[in-house]
Structures are given as C-alpha cells and as structure tokens.
Short mmCIF file of C-alpha atoms in Angstrom, two decimals:
data_model
loop_
_atom_site.label_atom_id
_atom_site.label_comp_id
_atom_site.label_asym_id
_atom_site.label_seq_id
_atom_site.Cartn_x
_atom_site.Cartn_y
_atom_site.Cartn_z
CA MET A 24 0.02 0.12 -0.02
CA GLN A 25 1.42 3.22 -0.84
CA ALA A 26 0.37 6.53 0.53
CA THR A 27 -0.45 9.23 -2.14
CA ASP A 28 -1.87 12.79 -2.42
CA SER A 29 -2.60 15.40 0.31
CA PRO A 30 -5.94 17.03 0.72
CA MET A 31 -4.14 20.05 2.05
CA ALA A 32 -1.42 20.68 -0.73
CA ALA A 33 -1.78 23.05 -3.55
CA SER A 34 -0.96 26.68 -4.51
CA SER A 35 -0.66 28.78 -7.72
CA VAL A 36 1.07 31.57 -9.16
CA GLU A 37 -1.59 31.89 -11.88
CA LYS A 38 -3.49 35.05 -12.19
CA PRO A 39 -6.98 34.81 -10.70
CA GLU A 40 -8.72 35.61 -14.05
CA ARG A 41 -7.10 32.51 -15.70
CA ILE A 42 -8.02 30.30 -12.84
CA VAL A 43 -11.57 31.39 -12.85
CA ASP A 44 -11.81 30.66 -16.43
CA ASP A 45 -10.61 27.12 -15.66
CA GLN A 46 -13.23 26.83 -12.94
CA LYS A 47 -16.05 27.15 -15.41
CA HIS A 48 -15.21 23.76 -16.82
CA THR A 49 -14.58 21.95 -13.39
CA GLY A 50 -17.30 23.17 -11.02
CA ALA A 51 -14.73 24.87 -8.76
CA ASP A 52 -16.29 28.37 -9.44
CA LYS A 53 -18.39 27.39 -6.52
CA ILE A 54 -15.56 28.30 -4.22
CA GLU A 55 -14.22 31.66 -3.64
CA PHE A 56 -10.53 32.05 -5.09
CA ALA A 57 -9.65 33.97 -2.11
CA ASP A 58 -10.23 30.81 0.15
CA ALA A 59 -7.84 28.92 -1.93
CA GLN A 60 -5.28 31.79 -1.52
CA ALA A 61 -5.87 31.84 2.28
CA ALA A 62 -5.47 28.02 2.47
CA THR A 63 -2.17 28.11 0.64
CA ALA A 64 -0.80 31.02 2.76
CA LYS A 65 -1.73 29.01 5.99
CA GLU A 66 -0.34 25.76 4.72
CA HIS A 67 3.24 27.32 4.12
CA SER A 68 3.04 29.04 7.49
CA LEU A 69 2.31 26.01 9.55
CA THR A 70 5.30 24.67 11.69
CA LEU A 71 5.79 21.10 12.14
CA SER A 72 4.39 21.27 15.79
CA GLN A 73 1.33 23.18 14.67
CA ALA A 74 0.70 20.47 11.85
CA LEU A 75 0.76 17.78 14.47
CA LYS A 76 -1.62 19.67 16.70
CA ALA A 77 -3.89 20.68 13.62
CA TYR A 78 -4.19 17.25 12.09
CA PRO A 79 -3.96 14.36 14.75
CA LYS A 80 -6.84 12.66 13.19
CA ALA A 81 -5.34 12.72 9.68
CA ILE A 82 -2.29 11.30 11.05
CA MET A 83 -4.12 8.52 12.75
CA TRP A 84 -6.12 7.45 9.62
CA SER A 85 -2.99 7.71 7.55
CA ILE A 86 -1.20 5.42 10.00
CA LEU A 87 -4.08 2.85 10.28
CA LEU A 88 -4.55 2.68 6.51
CA SER A 89 -0.88 2.37 5.64
CA SER A 90 -0.79 -0.45 8.18
CA ALA A 91 -2.17 -2.78 5.56
CA VAL A 92 1.15 -2.82 4.20
CA VAL A 93 2.50 -4.83 7.25
CA MET A 94 0.65 -7.82 5.75
CA GLU A 95 2.28 -7.38 2.32
CA GLY A 96 5.75 -7.09 3.90
CA TYR A 97 5.05 -10.20 6.10
CA ASP A 98 4.14 -12.35 3.31
CA THR A 99 6.87 -11.22 0.81
CA LEU A 100 9.65 -12.15 3.27
CA LEU A 101 7.74 -15.44 4.15
CA ILE A 102 7.88 -16.87 0.78
CA GLY A 103 11.46 -15.80 0.06
CA SER A 104 12.67 -17.37 3.57
CA TYR A 105 10.49 -20.60 2.94
CA LEU A 106 13.19 -21.52 0.18
CA GLY A 107 15.52 -22.20 2.97
CA PHE A 108 13.06 -23.60 5.41
CA PRO A 109 13.27 -27.25 6.16
CA SER A 110 9.46 -27.60 6.85
CA PHE A 111 8.58 -26.14 3.43
CA ASN A 112 11.19 -28.06 1.71
CA ASN A 113 10.15 -31.29 3.19
CA THR A 114 6.65 -30.78 1.98
CA PHE A 115 7.24 -29.22 -1.54
CA GLY A 116 10.80 -30.27 -2.40
CA ASN A 117 11.12 -31.60 -5.97
CA GLN A 118 14.71 -32.48 -5.98
CA VAL A 119 17.41 -33.73 -3.64
CA VAL A 120 20.68 -31.64 -3.04
CA GLU A 121 23.27 -33.21 -0.73
CA GLY A 122 20.84 -35.69 0.75
CA GLU A 123 18.34 -32.85 1.67
CA PRO A 124 14.93 -32.06 -0.19
CA SER A 125 14.88 -28.58 -1.87
CA ILE A 126 13.08 -26.90 -4.69
CA THR A 127 14.29 -26.30 -8.25
CA ALA A 128 15.21 -22.81 -9.30
CA PRO A 129 12.41 -22.51 -11.87
CA TRP A 130 9.74 -23.24 -9.17
CA GLN A 131 11.59 -21.01 -6.61
CA SER A 132 11.15 -18.17 -9.25
CA ALA A 133 7.55 -18.99 -9.84
CA ILE A 134 6.45 -19.18 -6.17
CA THR A 135 8.21 -16.03 -5.18
CA ASN A 136 6.86 -14.01 -8.22
CA GLY A 137 3.30 -15.26 -7.97
CA ALA A 138 2.23 -12.38 -5.68
CA TYR A 139 3.78 -9.79 -7.99
CA ILE A 140 1.75 -11.16 -10.92
CA GLY A 141 -1.35 -10.83 -8.81
CA GLU A 142 -0.36 -7.25 -7.83
CA ILE A 143 -0.21 -6.27 -11.46
CA LEU A 144 -3.78 -7.33 -12.00
CA GLY A 145 -4.98 -5.76 -8.76
CA LEU A 146 -3.17 -2.38 -9.57
CA GLN A 147 -4.73 -2.22 -13.09
CA LEU A 148 -8.24 -2.64 -11.65
CA THR A 149 -7.51 -0.14 -8.99
CA GLY A 150 -6.77 2.63 -11.46
CA TYR A 151 -10.44 2.38 -12.52
CA LEU A 152 -11.97 1.25 -9.33
CA VAL A 153 -10.76 4.02 -7.11
CA GLY A 154 -11.81 6.62 -9.68
CA TRP A 155 -15.33 5.24 -9.72
CA TYR A 156 -15.83 4.21 -6.10
CA GLY A 157 -13.33 5.85 -4.00
CA ASN A 158 -10.56 4.44 -1.69
CA LYS A 159 -12.61 3.28 1.22
CA LYS A 160 -14.93 0.83 -0.72
CA VAL A 161 -12.19 -0.51 -3.06
CA MET A 162 -9.79 -1.15 -0.12
CA GLY A 163 -12.34 -2.66 2.14
CA GLY A 164 -13.47 -5.02 -0.73
CA ALA A 165 -9.89 -6.08 -1.42
CA THR A 166 -9.27 -7.09 2.33
CA MET A 167 -12.44 -9.19 2.23
CA LEU A 168 -11.01 -10.99 -0.82
CA MET A 169 -7.72 -11.48 0.96
CA ILE A 170 -9.37 -13.49 3.84
CA GLY A 171 -10.55 -16.14 1.31
CA PHE A 172 -7.36 -16.21 -0.73
CA ILE A 173 -5.28 -17.01 2.37
CA PHE A 174 -7.08 -20.39 2.69
CA ILE A 175 -5.48 -21.45 -0.61
CA SER A 176 -1.93 -21.03 0.63
CA PHE A 177 -2.84 -22.48 3.98
CA PHE A 178 -4.27 -25.67 2.71
CA GLY A 179 -2.36 -26.07 -0.65
CA LYS A 180 0.02 -28.98 -0.54
CA THR A 181 1.49 -28.73 -3.94
CA LEU A 182 3.75 -26.02 -5.84
CA PRO A 183 1.02 -25.23 -8.30
CA LEU A 184 -1.66 -24.51 -5.53
CA GLN A 185 0.95 -22.40 -3.68
CA LEU A 186 1.55 -20.48 -6.89
CA VAL A 187 -2.32 -19.88 -7.30
CA GLY A 188 -2.48 -18.74 -3.81
CA GLN A 189 0.13 -16.04 -4.13
CA ILE A 190 -1.13 -14.87 -7.27
CA LEU A 191 -4.60 -14.42 -5.83
CA CYS A 192 -3.21 -12.89 -2.67
CA GLY A 193 -1.27 -10.33 -4.74
CA ILE A 194 -4.46 -8.91 -6.17
CA PRO A 195 -5.78 -7.17 -3.01
CA TRP A 196 -2.36 -5.91 -2.29
CA GLY A 197 -2.33 -3.91 -5.55
CA VAL A 198 -5.30 -1.98 -4.17
CA TYR A 199 -4.10 -0.63 -0.83
CA ALA A 200 -3.65 3.35 -0.84
CA SER A 201 -4.33 6.28 1.49
CA GLU A 202 -4.19 10.00 1.08
CA VAL A 203 -5.07 12.08 4.19
CA LEU A 204 -1.76 13.77 4.48
CA PRO A 205 -1.31 17.56 5.35
CA LEU A 206 1.71 19.08 3.52
CA ASN A 207 3.89 19.74 6.40
CA LEU A 208 3.81 15.93 7.30
CA ARG A 209 3.69 14.50 3.81
CA GLY A 210 7.31 13.19 3.90
CA TYR A 211 6.91 11.52 7.30
CA LEU A 212 3.73 9.76 6.72
CA THR A 213 4.37 8.54 3.14
CA SER A 214 7.74 7.22 4.29
CA TYR A 215 5.94 5.48 7.20
CA VAL A 216 4.59 2.98 4.50
CA ASN A 217 8.18 1.75 4.19
CA LEU A 218 8.18 1.40 8.18
CA CYS A 219 5.06 -0.79 7.78
CA TRP A 220 6.78 -3.00 5.16
CA VAL A 221 9.80 -3.43 7.43
CA ILE A 222 7.44 -4.08 10.46
CA GLY A 223 5.83 -6.76 8.45
CA GLN A 224 9.28 -8.32 7.60
CA PHE A 225 10.40 -8.01 11.14
CA ILE A 226 7.39 -10.02 12.35
CA ALA A 227 7.78 -12.55 9.75
CA SER A 228 11.46 -13.20 10.77
CA GLY A 229 10.35 -13.46 14.41
CA VAL A 230 7.73 -15.99 13.47
CA LEU A 231 10.11 -18.03 11.37
CA VAL A 232 12.67 -18.01 14.17
CA GLY A 233 9.95 -19.49 16.44
CA VAL A 234 9.00 -22.27 13.95
CA ASN A 235 12.30 -23.05 12.23
CA THR A 236 13.05 -26.06 14.38
CA ARG A 237 9.77 -27.73 13.04
CA THR A 238 10.05 -30.05 10.21
CA ASP A 239 6.39 -30.96 9.90
CA GLN A 240 3.68 -29.16 7.70
CA TRP A 241 2.75 -26.91 10.65
CA GLY A 242 6.23 -25.29 10.30
CA TRP A 243 5.06 -23.56 7.10
CA ARG A 244 1.18 -23.46 7.79
CA ILE A 245 1.32 -21.55 11.06
CA PRO A 246 3.08 -18.56 9.51
CA PHE A 247 0.33 -18.51 6.71
CA ALA A 248 -2.42 -18.76 9.39
CA ILE A 249 -0.99 -15.59 11.18
CA GLN A 250 -2.00 -13.72 8.14
CA TRP A 251 -5.71 -13.82 9.17
CA ILE A 252 -4.89 -11.52 12.04
CA TRP A 253 -4.67 -8.44 9.78
CA PRO A 254 -7.97 -8.27 7.53
CA LEU A 255 -10.53 -7.67 10.17
CA PRO A 256 -8.99 -4.57 11.61
CA ILE A 257 -8.20 -3.22 8.21
CA ILE A 258 -11.94 -3.73 7.23
CA ALA A 259 -13.05 -1.96 10.43
CA VAL A 260 -10.81 0.99 9.59
CA CYS A 261 -12.09 1.19 6.05
CA ILE A 262 -15.70 1.27 7.32
CA PHE A 263 -15.07 4.16 9.88
CA CYS A 264 -12.39 6.34 8.05
CA PRO A 265 -13.47 9.35 6.15
CA GLU A 266 -13.36 9.28 2.22
CA SER A 267 -10.52 11.13 0.56
CA PRO A 268 -11.38 14.84 0.25
CA THR A 269 -9.38 14.91 -2.89
CA TRP A 270 -11.52 12.10 -4.46
CA LEU A 271 -14.68 13.93 -3.30
CA ALA A 272 -13.51 17.26 -4.58
CA SER A 273 -12.57 15.80 -8.06
CA HIS A 274 -16.00 14.37 -8.30
CA ASP A 275 -17.70 17.80 -7.53
CA ARG A 276 -18.92 16.51 -4.11
CA LEU A 277 -17.88 19.53 -2.42
CA GLU A 278 -20.20 19.54 0.55
CA GLU A 279 -19.16 15.84 1.45
CA ALA A 280 -15.42 16.98 0.91
CA GLU A 281 -15.89 19.64 3.64
CA LYS A 282 -17.41 17.09 5.93
CA SER A 283 -14.42 14.71 5.33
CA VAL A 284 -11.96 17.50 6.00
CA ARG A 285 -13.66 18.35 9.32
CA ARG A 286 -13.05 14.60 10.34
CA LEU A 287 -9.34 15.12 9.56
CA GLN A 288 -8.72 18.43 11.31
CA SER A 289 -8.36 19.17 15.02
CA SER A 290 -11.25 21.32 16.61
CA THR A 291 -8.76 23.07 18.75
CA ALA A 292 -9.24 26.82 18.55
CA GLY A 293 -6.26 29.09 17.81
CA VAL A 294 -4.44 26.85 15.41
CA ASN A 295 -3.54 28.66 12.17
CA MET A 296 -4.80 25.97 9.73
CA PRO A 297 -7.08 26.29 6.74
CA SER A 298 -10.76 25.94 7.39
CA PRO A 299 -12.70 23.06 5.60
CA GLN A 300 -14.10 25.49 3.11
CA GLU A 301 -10.59 26.95 2.40
CA THR A 302 -9.17 23.34 2.01
CA VAL A 303 -11.78 22.29 -0.38
CA ALA A 304 -11.23 25.42 -2.37
CA LEU A 305 -7.58 24.58 -2.46
CA LEU A 306 -8.38 21.12 -3.68
CA ALA A 307 -10.82 22.37 -6.30
CA HIS A 308 -8.34 25.02 -7.42
CA THR A 309 -5.57 22.36 -7.94
CA ASN A 310 -8.05 20.25 -9.96
CA ALA A 311 -8.75 23.40 -12.05
CA ILE A 312 -5.02 23.75 -12.81
CA GLU A 313 -4.69 20.26 -13.72
CA ALA A 314 -7.66 20.09 -15.81
CA ARG A 315 -6.10 22.62 -18.09
CA LEU A 316 -2.79 20.71 -18.13
CA SER A 317 -4.60 17.27 -18.76
CA GLU A 318 -7.94 17.38 -20.47
CA GLY A 319 -8.64 13.65 -19.83
CA ALA A 320 -7.67 11.51 -16.96
CA GLY A 321 -7.02 8.05 -18.67
CA TYR A 322 -3.94 6.14 -18.74
CA THR A 323 -2.82 7.60 -22.18
CA GLU A 324 -2.75 11.12 -20.42
CA CYS A 325 0.16 9.91 -18.34
CA PHE A 326 2.28 9.82 -21.43
CA LYS A 327 1.42 13.23 -22.82
CA GLY A 328 3.15 16.66 -22.32
CA SER A 329 4.63 17.38 -19.02
CA ASN A 330 2.85 14.19 -17.61
CA PHE A 331 5.15 12.02 -19.57
CA ARG A 332 8.18 13.33 -17.59
CA ARG A 333 6.27 12.91 -14.14
CA THR A 334 5.42 9.22 -15.18
CA GLU A 335 9.09 8.70 -15.91
CA ILE A 336 10.14 9.94 -12.47
CA ALA A 337 7.56 7.91 -10.72
CA VAL A 338 8.44 4.77 -12.69
CA GLY A 339 12.13 5.45 -12.60
CA THR A 340 12.05 5.87 -8.77
CA TRP A 341 10.17 2.68 -8.07
CA VAL A 342 12.24 0.72 -10.50
CA THR A 343 15.44 2.01 -8.70
CA GLN A 344 14.15 0.95 -5.46
CA GLN A 345 14.20 -2.63 -6.67
CA MET A 346 17.30 -2.74 -8.96
CA CYS A 347 19.79 -1.45 -6.26
CA GLY A 348 19.85 -4.86 -4.82
CA PRO A 349 17.16 -5.15 -1.98
CA VAL A 350 16.11 -8.42 -3.40
CA LEU A 351 19.06 -9.74 -1.34
CA GLN A 352 17.10 -8.79 1.66
CA THR A 353 14.15 -10.90 0.57
CA TYR A 354 16.33 -13.91 0.25
CA ALA A 355 18.34 -13.03 3.37
CA ILE A 356 17.81 -16.39 5.03
CA VAL A 357 18.88 -18.33 1.92
CA PHE A 358 21.69 -15.90 1.17
CA PHE A 359 23.08 -16.32 4.72
CA GLU A 360 22.89 -20.13 4.40
CA GLN A 361 24.65 -19.91 0.92
CA ALA A 362 27.33 -17.76 2.70
CA GLY A 363 28.18 -20.69 5.06
CA MET A 364 26.09 -19.93 8.22
CA SER A 365 24.00 -22.56 10.03
CA ALA A 366 20.25 -22.34 9.64
CA SER A 367 19.83 -20.99 13.35
CA GLN A 368 22.50 -18.34 12.68
CA ALA A 369 20.84 -17.38 9.35
CA PHE A 370 17.43 -16.77 10.98
CA ASN A 371 18.96 -14.76 13.84
CA MET A 372 20.75 -12.64 11.31
CA GLY A 373 17.46 -12.05 9.38
CA LEU A 374 15.73 -10.88 12.50
CA GLY A 375 18.63 -8.56 13.15
CA LEU A 376 18.59 -7.38 9.57
CA TYR A 377 14.99 -6.16 10.00
CA ALA A 378 15.58 -4.55 13.24
CA LEU A 379 18.21 -2.42 11.60
CA ALA A 380 15.86 -1.72 8.80
CA PHE A 381 13.19 -0.49 11.27
CA ILE A 382 15.81 1.80 12.88
CA GLY A 383 16.89 3.13 9.56
CA THR A 384 13.40 4.15 8.60
CA LEU A 385 12.99 5.94 11.72
CA LEU A 386 16.16 7.79 11.18
CA SER A 387 15.31 8.90 7.69
CA TRP A 388 12.46 11.14 9.09
CA PRO A 389 14.50 13.87 10.47
CA MET A 390 16.74 13.63 7.34
CA ILE A 391 13.78 14.10 5.17
CA LYS A 392 12.76 17.12 6.86
CA ARG A 393 16.47 18.70 6.82
CA PHE A 394 17.72 17.55 3.51
CA GLY A 395 14.67 16.74 1.34
CA ARG A 396 14.32 14.06 -1.22
CA ARG A 397 16.99 14.28 -3.99
CA SER A 398 20.10 14.56 -1.87
CA ILE A 399 19.07 11.64 0.37
CA PHE A 400 18.11 9.41 -2.41
CA LEU A 401 21.45 9.98 -4.36
CA THR A 402 23.59 9.56 -1.18
CA GLY A 403 21.79 6.28 -0.40
CA LEU A 404 22.49 4.95 -3.90
CA ALA A 405 26.06 5.78 -3.79
CA CYS A 406 26.50 4.14 -0.26
CA ALA A 407 24.58 1.11 -1.60
CA PHE A 408 26.95 0.81 -4.47
CA VAL A 409 30.01 0.86 -2.22
CA THR A 410 28.39 -1.64 0.25
CA LEU A 411 27.50 -4.18 -2.61
CA MET A 412 30.88 -3.89 -4.15
CA ILE A 413 32.51 -4.85 -0.70
CA VAL A 414 30.20 -7.83 -0.42
CA GLY A 415 31.42 -8.89 -3.79
CA PHE A 416 35.06 -8.62 -3.00
CA ILE A 417 34.59 -10.46 0.40
CA SER A 418 33.14 -13.26 -1.58
CA LEU A 419 36.26 -13.88 -3.22
CA GLY A 420 37.88 -15.14 -0.06
CA PRO A 421 38.19 -18.74 0.97
CA ALA A 422 35.08 -20.64 0.43
CA GLY A 423 33.56 -21.79 3.55
CA SER A 424 35.57 -19.60 5.74
CA ALA A 425 33.84 -18.38 8.91
CA GLY A 426 35.44 -14.81 8.39
CA VAL A 427 34.17 -14.64 4.89
CA SER A 428 30.63 -15.88 6.10
CA TRP A 429 30.39 -13.24 8.96
CA GLY A 430 31.93 -10.62 6.78
CA ILE A 431 29.26 -11.01 4.05
CA GLY A 432 26.59 -10.99 6.68
CA ALA A 433 27.79 -7.96 8.40
CA MET A 434 28.05 -5.95 5.05
CA LEU A 435 24.48 -7.09 4.22
CA LEU A 436 23.33 -5.57 7.66
CA VAL A 437 25.16 -2.38 6.63
CA TYR A 438 23.45 -2.43 3.20
CA THR A 439 20.04 -2.91 4.90
CA PHE A 440 20.58 0.16 7.12
CA VAL A 441 21.72 2.30 4.27
CA TYR A 442 18.84 1.27 2.15
CA ASP A 443 16.18 1.72 4.74
CA SER A 444 17.37 5.12 5.83
CA SER A 445 17.42 6.38 2.45
CA ILE A 446 16.22 4.74 -0.99
CA GLY A 447 13.50 2.59 0.67
CA PRO A 448 11.48 5.22 2.49
CA LEU A 449 12.17 7.99 0.02
CA THR A 450 10.54 6.10 -2.65
CA TYR A 451 7.24 6.24 -1.04
CA VAL A 452 7.67 9.98 -0.52
CA ILE A 453 8.83 10.86 -4.08
CA VAL A 454 6.37 8.68 -6.19
CA PRO A 455 3.12 10.10 -4.84
CA GLU A 456 4.70 13.68 -5.31
CA ALA A 457 5.52 13.29 -8.94
CA PRO A 458 2.05 12.78 -10.69
CA SER A 459 -0.46 15.43 -11.02
CA SER A 460 -3.46 15.00 -8.67
CA ARG A 461 -5.92 14.16 -11.51
CA LEU A 462 -3.58 11.35 -12.69
CA ARG A 463 -2.04 10.34 -9.35
CA HIS A 464 -3.75 7.03 -9.07
CA LYS A 465 -3.25 5.95 -12.54
CA THR A 466 0.46 7.13 -12.57
CA THR A 467 1.09 5.38 -9.41
CA VAL A 468 -0.53 2.19 -10.94
CA LEU A 469 2.00 2.52 -13.88
CA ALA A 470 4.92 3.05 -11.55
CA ARG A 471 3.97 0.32 -9.09
CA ASN A 472 3.46 -2.28 -12.01
CA ALA A 473 6.78 -1.28 -13.38
CA TYR A 474 8.20 -1.91 -10.05
CA ASN A 475 6.22 -5.39 -9.94
CA ILE A 476 7.70 -6.33 -13.38
CA THR A 477 11.13 -5.48 -12.05
CA CYS A 478 10.52 -7.55 -8.97
CA ILE A 479 9.42 -10.51 -11.30
CA TRP A 480 12.70 -10.03 -13.15
CA THR A 481 14.89 -9.82 -10.06
CA GLY A 482 12.88 -12.60 -8.57
CA VAL A 483 13.61 -14.90 -11.57
CA ILE A 484 17.35 -14.39 -11.80
CA THR A 485 18.10 -14.23 -8.00
CA PRO A 486 17.23 -17.92 -7.28
CA TYR A 487 19.62 -18.85 -10.11
CA MET A 488 22.31 -16.61 -8.72
CA LEU A 489 21.92 -18.30 -5.26
CA ASN A 490 20.86 -21.81 -6.05
CA PRO A 491 23.88 -24.33 -5.90
CA THR A 492 22.27 -26.26 -8.68
CA ALA A 493 22.11 -23.28 -11.06
CA TRP A 494 24.49 -20.53 -11.39
CA ASP A 495 25.82 -20.68 -7.69
CA TRP A 496 27.23 -17.25 -7.53
CA GLY A 497 26.45 -16.78 -3.93
CA ALA A 498 27.73 -13.35 -2.52
CA LYS A 499 29.38 -12.67 -5.80
CA ALA A 500 25.83 -11.42 -6.72
CA GLY A 501 26.93 -8.26 -5.05
CA PHE A 502 28.92 -7.20 -7.97
CA PHE A 503 25.92 -7.54 -10.33
CA TRP A 504 23.62 -5.50 -8.17
CA ALA A 505 26.51 -2.92 -7.64
CA GLY A 506 26.51 -2.48 -11.42
CA CYS A 507 22.79 -2.00 -11.42
CA THR A 508 22.89 0.58 -8.72
CA ALA A 509 25.55 2.51 -10.56
CA LEU A 510 22.99 2.84 -13.59
CA CYS A 511 20.32 3.91 -11.18
CA LEU A 512 22.46 6.45 -9.60
CA THR A 513 23.29 8.04 -12.97
CA TRP A 514 19.55 8.27 -13.92
CA ALA A 515 18.62 9.85 -10.60
CA PHE A 516 21.41 12.44 -10.81
CA PHE A 517 19.96 13.78 -14.17
CA ARG A 518 16.42 13.05 -13.87
CA LEU A 519 15.18 13.14 -10.09
CA PRO A 520 14.05 16.68 -9.04
CA GLU A 521 13.84 18.01 -5.47
CA THR A 522 10.27 18.32 -4.38
CA LYS A 523 10.72 19.29 -0.73
CA ASP A 524 8.27 21.84 0.48
CA ALA A 525 6.52 22.26 -2.84
CA THR A 526 2.73 22.01 -2.96
CA PHE A 527 1.16 19.99 -5.75
CA ALA A 528 0.04 23.08 -7.65
CA GLU A 529 3.64 24.39 -7.50
CA LEU A 530 4.89 21.16 -8.86
CA ASP A 531 2.35 21.38 -11.62
CA LEU A 532 3.90 24.67 -12.76
CA LEU A 533 7.54 23.53 -12.35
CA TYR A 534 6.79 20.45 -14.64
CA GLU A 535 4.86 22.57 -17.14
CA ARG A 536 7.71 24.96 -17.48
CA GLY A 537 10.13 22.12 -18.19
CA VAL A 538 12.45 23.13 -15.18
CA PRO A 539 15.54 20.87 -15.10
CA ALA A 540 15.69 18.43 -12.18
CA ARG A 541 18.77 20.06 -10.64
CA GLU A 542 17.03 23.40 -10.62
CA PHE A 543 13.70 22.68 -8.97
CA ALA A 544 14.56 23.74 -5.55
CA LYS A 545 15.62 27.20 -6.77
CA GLU A 546 12.81 27.72 -9.00
CA ARG A 547 10.13 26.66 -6.54
CA VAL A 548 11.26 29.42 -4.24
CA ALA A 549 10.99 31.88 -7.05
CA ILE A 550 7.45 30.61 -7.73
CA THR A 551 6.49 30.96 -3.94
CA GLU A 552 7.74 34.56 -4.08
CA GLN A 553 5.90 35.27 -7.22
CA MET A 554 2.67 34.23 -5.46
CA GLY A 555 2.70 37.33 -3.37
CA ALA A 556 2.08 39.65 -6.58
CA TYR A 557 -1.46 38.35 -6.84
#
C-alpha cells in the first residue's frame, strides 16, 4: 500500500482571471478564489508542531490505512525465506541436493513471483475502481477477498496450488492506498509506508525463528495462518475512516469533501490552519489547474506533455528501489545459508537485519525534513553501491571460511541500514509527489506495475544466482547489483528533482515549465515569491 496525495497541498502563481476561467469547466467556481489563496498561505506558514496539533486525526487515519502494508511485507519475506526452510522443503521439495530435499530454481522463481503477478492485475483494476468508487470501498473489498485467498496458501500442499495462492493474494495488495496527509507531514507519513513494510518483515522473521525447528507441515502453515490476524482490523478502519477529500472534490461532491476535511482536522481553537471551506477551495483550485494541463484522466494522459516526464520519474524511482539490490534482503535467510552460516545463525541474522531496517526508517524522518528528497536518494544509492561492491570482494575469499561468511553477513546488515534510511522510505515520498492530482492513481499504478515487473525479473534471476544447482554465484551477486545500482544513480542524478516543501500546484507549474531536475528547488522558491504578486 502506498500513501498518495494530500488534501491540503496546493498553490498557484496563476492570475485569478485564468483560474476562474478554468473553474467554469470543473465546477470549482462554486468556491471563492480567495479561500484557496488563504489556505495556501496558511499551509506554508504551519510549523511541524502546529501541523501535528492541527491534524492528529489525519495522522491517525493515515497510519491505520498504511498498516495494511504490514501484511504485504510479512508475506513477501515469508515466501522468500521458505526456500531455505526445512519444513517447506520437506513438503514441497522436488529435488534432492546433498541428501536434503529442495525446490528447483524455476519453481523457486515462480512461487516468489506469484504475488507480483497478482499485484499487477490488482493495480490495473485499482486505477479504474478508485476513480469510480473511492478509496474506502475499494480497499475494504480487497481486504475481504484477502481473507478467502489465504485459505489457498494455508491448505495447498502442491507447488501449483501455492503459486495460485500467491497470485490471488497479490491482487488485493495492489489495491491498498491512502491520502489523508497535510503538506507539512507529507514526507513523514508517506515514508511510514516503508516502516510498515519493515514491520511486516520483522514480524515474519520473528515467526520464522519461532518455528524454524519444526520439520512437519505446521512449520510453514502456522506462519500462513497468522496472516488472518490483519484483515478484520483493516476492514473496520475502512468502514469508519473518512473518504478522501481529494477524491470527493474531483467528483464535484464539495459538501461531502468539507465534511471529510472536518473529520481530519483538529477542533482546537487558535491553530492557524485552513478551514474546511478553504481546504476544499484549495483542492478544487488544484483540480482546475490540472484540468487545463490534462484534459482527460485516462492512462494515455500519463504519457502526454509534462505528464510524460512525471510518469518517468515515478516509474524510474520505483524501479530504482528494486534494482539497487534489496532483493538480497528478501532472500536473506537463503543468502546467509549460502554464505556458510547454520540455519539458526541465518534466521537470527535475518531478525537482526529487519531490526536495523526499522531503525533506519525512523532515522530517515529527520533527514527528510532537513535534506529533502533528491540529496538523500542520491547519497543512499552511492553508499549502496560501495556496500554491494564490498560484499562482492569479500566473497572472493576462501569458500566456507567463517570470517568470509560473517563478513558478508555484516555488510548485508550495513546495506540494509543504508537502504532503509534512504532509498526505501524516500521512494514512498517521491512517487506520490511526482504525478498530477488528476492522474495520481493511474500514474502510481503504472509506476507500481513497473516495480512489480522489475520484481518479477529480479525474482527470476536471483534464485539462479543463489541456487547451488544453477549459477551458484552466492555473495558474488553483490557485483551484479552494484552495477545495476551505478546505472540507477546515473539516472537519478540527471532526472530526479527536489520536491521538498513544494505544494502540488507548484509542482504542476514546475513540470509545465520544463524546469531541469537540478534547478527545481531554486525555481520553487521563485514561484512561491511570485505568488505574493496576486
């Protein structure tokens, strides 16, 4: 589940006459332009502490909705770890290696990629369903489907059934989204999605440590059954949470949008925050700008004019998140075992790995506030490149050496900390800020599906890299992912803009004017100053 647009984020440097002309075509002329200007000024003036006091309910709903990602992170790690799990291999192993049952590389690739195939299907449906029915209904329905699909994974005792179960479970994962974020808290709450992912992986690691000594079928069934804990609370959240004000405003349901905003704001007097009326004016105003920039709202619009560049940034950022080597985390248990560790050592290292990921994500929050998006993302990629190269060089040491094994494990822990304090959480901040509000869901669908396709590709080749009956690269895979990271760093340096402190309407104008990526921050300040002229 990824967090998306803010109901509080928009501004403009356009002259009022031009905006009013746009409003004739969007229904936004029902709202006074002065309200939109007032909301913009208040949004920029809010400090962090004021934003926390003004929007506690928005923060709460965002956290609760984003928590659906915990289940996805849990299952993703589960399937990757099962490949080195005695209980799973005893049930599903279709070959014998050194006297122990194991699963062939083609089936390893199929099982681990099944969920991504399902996500692609779910995401494509989401682009339309959210536009028609809104976030609440779509997310609630997807969670109800998840309850049924888990049964297939739990009871399936053949590899084909496990594949079907993963594909079907992936469909609801492609639906999860939330967007109740005020501007001043956007970076924190969108990056919280990465924290949810890490929490899910940490829980999965703990569960696996608890059952790793079991060799019967309950060793893999119990972790699957634990997934039934999540759906009912998520459904309850979907029933009681307010609908997205942005979605309501884009459908000309302005009175309902105001009611939704009231449910997101604090009733505390004295806080300098936009009123519900001003907030909805801001949303309608942003919609008016984007209606001019994008006449339609179909998938083809994502590839026209300035939207093409915005789609490229969203897609490129999410592809980068997967191409810089985090697949080694998914296969951490297998990777540690291939590096020469015992099964118990490998599972304990996996638990430590995700504990570091949790800490790294928390540390990313003050850095996002201080340094923005672009600089952290670039620095993270550079550090990831160095770490992966070191992993590759360590692997050239004596095979089976305890020093080599622990050296590889230690560097993978360092890589995890670097990744989850920079590239991982920043992706969830950058991607929702790249598209226009009108095309946000559809652009995010395209970007996420590009990510899923990349995951399928990396998921296909990684088992071959690590499987001793296939390529048997082991930790030398670090060289390969270091090369991919270098390519991603080059792309990001020339194409990734700085979006820190920019409202969505300001971003619309920056993209429309074709401002180079490395000049976004400077031009945004100029646009904000230009606002005062109207």
